[in-house]
PDB file of C-alpha atoms in Angstrom:
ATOM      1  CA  UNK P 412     186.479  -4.084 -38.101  1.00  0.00           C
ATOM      2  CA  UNK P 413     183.643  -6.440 -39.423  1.00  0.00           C
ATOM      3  CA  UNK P 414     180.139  -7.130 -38.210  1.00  0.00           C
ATOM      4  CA  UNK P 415     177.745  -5.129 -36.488  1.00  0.00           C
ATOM      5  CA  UNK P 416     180.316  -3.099 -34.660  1.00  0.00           C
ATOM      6  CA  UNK P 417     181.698  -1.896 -38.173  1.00  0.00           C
ATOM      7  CA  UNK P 418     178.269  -0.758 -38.859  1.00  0.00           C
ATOM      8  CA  UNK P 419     177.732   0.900 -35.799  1.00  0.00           C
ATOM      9  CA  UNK P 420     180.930   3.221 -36.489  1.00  0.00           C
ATOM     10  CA  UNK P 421     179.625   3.868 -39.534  1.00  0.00           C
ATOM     11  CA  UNK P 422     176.252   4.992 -38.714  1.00  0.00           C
ATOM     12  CA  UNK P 423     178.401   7.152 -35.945  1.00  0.00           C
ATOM     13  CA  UNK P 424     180.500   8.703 -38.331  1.00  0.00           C
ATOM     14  CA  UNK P 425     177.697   9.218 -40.675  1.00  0.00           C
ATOM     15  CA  UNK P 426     175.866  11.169 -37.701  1.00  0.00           C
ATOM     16  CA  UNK P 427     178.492  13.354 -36.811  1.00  0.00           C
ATOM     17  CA  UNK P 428     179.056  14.442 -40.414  1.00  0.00           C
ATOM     18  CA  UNK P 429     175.593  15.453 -40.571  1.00  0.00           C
ATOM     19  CA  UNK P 430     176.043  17.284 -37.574  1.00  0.00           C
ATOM     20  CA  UNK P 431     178.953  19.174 -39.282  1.00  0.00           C
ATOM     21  CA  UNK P 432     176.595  19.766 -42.572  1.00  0.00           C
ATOM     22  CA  UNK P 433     173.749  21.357 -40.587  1.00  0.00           C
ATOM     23  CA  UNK P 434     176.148  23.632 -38.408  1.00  0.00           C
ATOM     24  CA  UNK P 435     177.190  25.316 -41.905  1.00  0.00           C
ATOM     25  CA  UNK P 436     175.248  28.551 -41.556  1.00  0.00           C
ATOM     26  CA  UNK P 437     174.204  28.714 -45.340  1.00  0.00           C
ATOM     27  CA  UNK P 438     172.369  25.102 -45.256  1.00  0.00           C
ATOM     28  CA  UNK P 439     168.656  26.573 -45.332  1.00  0.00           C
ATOM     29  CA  UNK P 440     169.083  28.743 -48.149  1.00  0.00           C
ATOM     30  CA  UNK P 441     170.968  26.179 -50.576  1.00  0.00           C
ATOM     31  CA  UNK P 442     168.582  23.255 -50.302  1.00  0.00           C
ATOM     32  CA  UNK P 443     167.485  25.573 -53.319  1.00  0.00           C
ATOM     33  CA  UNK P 444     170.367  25.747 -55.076  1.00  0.00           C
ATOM     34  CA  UNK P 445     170.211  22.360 -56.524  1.00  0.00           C
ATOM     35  CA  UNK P 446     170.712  18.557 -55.666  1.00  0.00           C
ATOM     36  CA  UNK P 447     174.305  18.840 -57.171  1.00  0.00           C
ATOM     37  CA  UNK P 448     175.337  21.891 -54.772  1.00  0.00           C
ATOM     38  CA  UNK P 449     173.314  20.039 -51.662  1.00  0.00           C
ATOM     39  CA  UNK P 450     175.464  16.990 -52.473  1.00  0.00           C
ATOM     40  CA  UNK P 451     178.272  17.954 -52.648  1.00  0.00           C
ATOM     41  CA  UNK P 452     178.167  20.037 -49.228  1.00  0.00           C
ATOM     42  CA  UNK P 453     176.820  16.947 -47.500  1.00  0.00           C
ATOM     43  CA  UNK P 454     179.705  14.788 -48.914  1.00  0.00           C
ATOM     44  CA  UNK P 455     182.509  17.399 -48.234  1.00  0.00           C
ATOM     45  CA  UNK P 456     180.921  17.209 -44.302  1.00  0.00           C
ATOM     46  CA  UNK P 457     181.063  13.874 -44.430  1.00  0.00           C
ATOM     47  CA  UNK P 458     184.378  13.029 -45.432  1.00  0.00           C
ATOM     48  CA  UNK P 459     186.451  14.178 -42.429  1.00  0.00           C
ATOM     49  CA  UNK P 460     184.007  11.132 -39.780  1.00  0.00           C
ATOM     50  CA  UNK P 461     185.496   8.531 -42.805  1.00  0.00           C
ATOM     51  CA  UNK P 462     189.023   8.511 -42.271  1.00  0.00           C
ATOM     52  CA  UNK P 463     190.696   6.307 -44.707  1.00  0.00           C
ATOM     53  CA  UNK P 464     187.767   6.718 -47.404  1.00  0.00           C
ATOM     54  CA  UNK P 465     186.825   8.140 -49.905  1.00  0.00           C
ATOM     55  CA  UNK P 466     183.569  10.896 -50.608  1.00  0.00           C
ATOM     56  CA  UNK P 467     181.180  11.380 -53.652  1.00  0.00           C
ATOM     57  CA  UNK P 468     178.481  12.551 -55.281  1.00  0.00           C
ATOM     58  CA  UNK P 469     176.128  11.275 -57.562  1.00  0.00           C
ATOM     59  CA  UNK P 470     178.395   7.757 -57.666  1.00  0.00           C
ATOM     60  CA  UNK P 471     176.848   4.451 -58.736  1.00  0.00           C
ATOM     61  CA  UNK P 472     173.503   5.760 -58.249  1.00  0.00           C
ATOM     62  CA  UNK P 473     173.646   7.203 -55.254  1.00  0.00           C
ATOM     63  CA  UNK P 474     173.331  10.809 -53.998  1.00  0.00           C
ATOM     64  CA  UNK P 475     176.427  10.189 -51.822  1.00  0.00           C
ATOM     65  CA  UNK P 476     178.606   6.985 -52.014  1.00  0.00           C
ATOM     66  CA  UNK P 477     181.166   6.730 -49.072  1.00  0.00           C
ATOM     67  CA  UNK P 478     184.228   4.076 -50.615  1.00  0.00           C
ATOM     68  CA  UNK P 479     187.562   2.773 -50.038  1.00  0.00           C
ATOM     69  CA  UNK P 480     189.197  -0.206 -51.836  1.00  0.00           C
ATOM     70  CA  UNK P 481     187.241  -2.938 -50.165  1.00  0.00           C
ATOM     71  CA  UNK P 482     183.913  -1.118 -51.895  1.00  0.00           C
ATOM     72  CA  UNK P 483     181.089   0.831 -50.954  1.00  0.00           C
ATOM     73  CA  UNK P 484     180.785   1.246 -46.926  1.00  0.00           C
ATOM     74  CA  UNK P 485     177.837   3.555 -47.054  1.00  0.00           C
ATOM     75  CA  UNK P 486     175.648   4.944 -49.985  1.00  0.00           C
ATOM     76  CA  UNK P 487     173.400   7.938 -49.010  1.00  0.00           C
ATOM     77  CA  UNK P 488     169.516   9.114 -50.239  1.00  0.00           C
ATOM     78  CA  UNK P 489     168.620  12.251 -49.620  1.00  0.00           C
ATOM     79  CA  UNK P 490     165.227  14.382 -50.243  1.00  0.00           C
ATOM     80  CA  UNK P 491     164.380  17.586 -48.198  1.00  0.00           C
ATOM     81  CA  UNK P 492     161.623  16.376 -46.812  1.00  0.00           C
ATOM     82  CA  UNK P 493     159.993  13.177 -46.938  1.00  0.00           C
ATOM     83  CA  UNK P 494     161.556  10.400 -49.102  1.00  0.00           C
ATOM     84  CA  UNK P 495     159.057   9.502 -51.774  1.00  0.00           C
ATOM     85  CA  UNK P 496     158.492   5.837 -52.358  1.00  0.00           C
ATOM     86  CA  UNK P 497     160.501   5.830 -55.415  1.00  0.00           C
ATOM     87  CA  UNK P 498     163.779   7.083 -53.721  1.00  0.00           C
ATOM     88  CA  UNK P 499     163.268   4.407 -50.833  1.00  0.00           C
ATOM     89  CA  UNK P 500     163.089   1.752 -53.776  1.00  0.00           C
ATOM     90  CA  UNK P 501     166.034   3.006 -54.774  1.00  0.00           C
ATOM     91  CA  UNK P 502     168.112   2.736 -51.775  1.00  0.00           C
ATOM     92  CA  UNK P 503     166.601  -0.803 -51.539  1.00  0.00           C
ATOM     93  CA  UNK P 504     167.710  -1.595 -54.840  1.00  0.00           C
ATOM     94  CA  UNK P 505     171.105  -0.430 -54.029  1.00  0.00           C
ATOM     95  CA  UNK P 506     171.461  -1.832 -51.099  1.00  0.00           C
ATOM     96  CA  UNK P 507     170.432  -5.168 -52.240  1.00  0.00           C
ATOM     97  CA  UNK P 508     172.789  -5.106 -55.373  1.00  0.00           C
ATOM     98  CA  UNK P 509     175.923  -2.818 -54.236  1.00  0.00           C
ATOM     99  CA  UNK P 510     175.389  -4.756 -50.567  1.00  0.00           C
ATOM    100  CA  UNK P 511     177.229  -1.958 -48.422  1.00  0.00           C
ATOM    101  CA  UNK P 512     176.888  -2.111 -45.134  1.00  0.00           C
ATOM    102  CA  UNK P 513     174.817   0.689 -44.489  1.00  0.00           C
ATOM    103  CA  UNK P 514     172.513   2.282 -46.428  1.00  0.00           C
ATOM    104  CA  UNK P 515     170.711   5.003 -45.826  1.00  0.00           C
ATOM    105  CA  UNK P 516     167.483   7.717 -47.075  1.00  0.00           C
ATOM    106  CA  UNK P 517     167.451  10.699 -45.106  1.00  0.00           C
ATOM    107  CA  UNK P 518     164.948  13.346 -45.045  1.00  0.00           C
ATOM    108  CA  UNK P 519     166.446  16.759 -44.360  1.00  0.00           C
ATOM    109  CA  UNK P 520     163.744  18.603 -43.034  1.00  0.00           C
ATOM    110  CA  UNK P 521     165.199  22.654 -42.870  1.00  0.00           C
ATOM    111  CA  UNK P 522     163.874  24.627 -40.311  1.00  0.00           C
ATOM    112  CA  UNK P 523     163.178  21.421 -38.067  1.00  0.00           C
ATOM    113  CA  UNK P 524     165.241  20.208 -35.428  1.00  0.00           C
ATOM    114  CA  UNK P 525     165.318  17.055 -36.178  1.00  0.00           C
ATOM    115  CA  UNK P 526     166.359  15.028 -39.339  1.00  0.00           C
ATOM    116  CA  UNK P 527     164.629  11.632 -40.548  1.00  0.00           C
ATOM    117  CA  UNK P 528     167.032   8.518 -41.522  1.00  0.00           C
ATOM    118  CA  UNK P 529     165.816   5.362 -43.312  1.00  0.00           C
ATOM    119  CA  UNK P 530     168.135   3.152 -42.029  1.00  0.00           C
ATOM    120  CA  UNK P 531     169.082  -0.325 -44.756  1.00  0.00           C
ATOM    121  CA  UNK P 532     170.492  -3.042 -42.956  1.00  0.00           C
ATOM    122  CA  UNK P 533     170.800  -6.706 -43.018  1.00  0.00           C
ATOM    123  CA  UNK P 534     167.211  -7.320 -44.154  1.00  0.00           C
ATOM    124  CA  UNK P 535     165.593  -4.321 -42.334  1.00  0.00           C
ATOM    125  CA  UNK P 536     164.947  -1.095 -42.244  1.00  0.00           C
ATOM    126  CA  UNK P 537     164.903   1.470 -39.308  1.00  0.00           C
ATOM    127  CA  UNK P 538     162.956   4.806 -39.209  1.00  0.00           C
ATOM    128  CA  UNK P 539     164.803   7.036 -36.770  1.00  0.00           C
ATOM    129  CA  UNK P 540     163.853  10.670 -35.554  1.00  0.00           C
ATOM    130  CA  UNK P 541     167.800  12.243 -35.181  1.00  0.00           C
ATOM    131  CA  UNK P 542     168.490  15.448 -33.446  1.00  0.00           C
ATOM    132  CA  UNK P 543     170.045  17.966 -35.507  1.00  0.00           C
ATOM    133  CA  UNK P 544     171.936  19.707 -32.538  1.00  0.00           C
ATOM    134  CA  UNK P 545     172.367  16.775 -30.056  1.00  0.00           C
ATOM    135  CA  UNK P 546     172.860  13.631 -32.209  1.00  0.00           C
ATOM    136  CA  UNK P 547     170.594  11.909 -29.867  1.00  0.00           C
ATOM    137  CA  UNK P 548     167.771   9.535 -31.725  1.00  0.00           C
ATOM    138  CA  UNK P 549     164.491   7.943 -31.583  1.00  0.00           C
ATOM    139  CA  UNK P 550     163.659   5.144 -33.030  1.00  0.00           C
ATOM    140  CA  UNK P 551     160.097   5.040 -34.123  1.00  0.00           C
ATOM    141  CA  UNK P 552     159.823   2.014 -36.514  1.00  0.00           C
ATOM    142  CA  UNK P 553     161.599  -1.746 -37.635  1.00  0.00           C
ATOM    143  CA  UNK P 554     160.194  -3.009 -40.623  1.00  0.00           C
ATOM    144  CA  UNK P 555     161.611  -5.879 -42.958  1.00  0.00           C
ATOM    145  CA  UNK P 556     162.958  -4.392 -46.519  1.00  0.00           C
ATOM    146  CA  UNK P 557     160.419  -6.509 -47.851  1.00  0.00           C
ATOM    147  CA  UNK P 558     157.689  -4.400 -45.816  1.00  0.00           C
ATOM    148  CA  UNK P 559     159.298  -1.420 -46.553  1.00  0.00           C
ATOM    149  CA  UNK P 560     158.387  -2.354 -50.259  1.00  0.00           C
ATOM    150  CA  UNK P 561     155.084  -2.955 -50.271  1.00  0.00           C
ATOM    151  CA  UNK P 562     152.005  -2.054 -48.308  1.00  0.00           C
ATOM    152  CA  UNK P 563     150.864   1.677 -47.462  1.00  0.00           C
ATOM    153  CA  UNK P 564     153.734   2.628 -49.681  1.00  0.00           C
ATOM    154  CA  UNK P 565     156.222   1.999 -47.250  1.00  0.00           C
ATOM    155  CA  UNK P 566     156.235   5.707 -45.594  1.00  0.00           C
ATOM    156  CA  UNK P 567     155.867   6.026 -42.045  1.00  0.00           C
ATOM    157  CA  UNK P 568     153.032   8.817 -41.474  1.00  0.00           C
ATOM    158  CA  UNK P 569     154.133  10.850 -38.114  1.00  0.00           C
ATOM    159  CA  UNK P 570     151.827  13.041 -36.160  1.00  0.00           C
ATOM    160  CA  UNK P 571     152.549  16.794 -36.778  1.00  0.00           C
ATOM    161  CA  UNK P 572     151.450  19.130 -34.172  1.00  0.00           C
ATOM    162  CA  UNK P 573     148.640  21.187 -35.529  1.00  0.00           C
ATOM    163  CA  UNK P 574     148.765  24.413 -34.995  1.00  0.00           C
ATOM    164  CA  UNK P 575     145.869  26.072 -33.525  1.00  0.00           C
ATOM    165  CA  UNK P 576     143.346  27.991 -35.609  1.00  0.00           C
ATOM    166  CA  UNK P 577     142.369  31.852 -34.563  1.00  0.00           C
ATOM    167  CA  UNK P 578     140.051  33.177 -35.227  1.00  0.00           C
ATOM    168  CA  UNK P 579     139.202  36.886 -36.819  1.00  0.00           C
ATOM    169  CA  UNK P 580     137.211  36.975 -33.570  1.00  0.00           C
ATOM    170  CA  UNK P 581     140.335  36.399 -31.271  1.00  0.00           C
ATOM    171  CA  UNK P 582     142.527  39.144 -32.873  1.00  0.00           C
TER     172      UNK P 582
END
């Protein structure tokens, strides 16, 4: 399958493997194990949604690398919580060198509900709020990879609820 539909199976597949990786019930504790141990998990959850491909970690670059003999089909960035502007560059980079056809940053974000995904894709990027539990996704920005390089360091800045102050008084 080629195109945009190709793409879209991909970014479905990729989905549902992250599903499977935050269903495993030791995923908050081993963010803290290391990025070797976190990558590997991911890539092992990953591998049944790519049929046909192959899995690994810490290939070409990457923090994930999904492959089969045609080449790279998606590469993977990951960072626990926000991805620094560095990491972003990276995917870029990758992206624009390796030319899968997806390419993603994610932002893990333990103890949330949702995950963040950076989507790379013919010449943009998306910035997508996905369910952890539901799969079901917001988009929140579309920028231009050029954009996404330059300007207010290319990080989207989200509202976070606040939560509210009490006082010693209110006790």
């Amino acid at each position: 399958m080629k195109g945009h539909g190709r793409i879209l199976d991909l970014f479905d597949s990729f989905r549902c493997g992250m599903q499977s990786y935050f269903m495993l019930p030791e995923v908050p504790h081993h963010l803290k194990a290391g990025r070797g141990c976190t990558s590997g998990r991911i890539a092992r959850s990953l591998a049944p949604f790519f049929p046909g491909c192959s899995t690994d970690s810490d290939a070409l670059g990457a923090d994930i690398l999904v492959w089969n003999e045609e080449g790279a089909q998606l590469a993977l960035f990951w960072s626990s919580s926000y991805c620094s502007k560095e990491k972003r560059l990276r995917a870029i980079a990758f992206h624009e060198k390796e030319a899968p056809p997806l390419t993603l940053a994610v932002s893990l974000f333990p103890g949330k509900d949702h995950f963040l995904v950076y989507r790379i894709e013919k010449g943009y990027i998306d910035y997508l709020h996905i369910d952890k539990s539901t799969l079901s996704e917001d988009i929140l920005r579309r920028c231009t990879i050029d954009e996404g390089k330059i300007g207010d360091d290319g990080q989207l800045r989200l509202s976070l609820r606040r939560r509210k102050a009490t006082s010693a008084r209110g006790r």
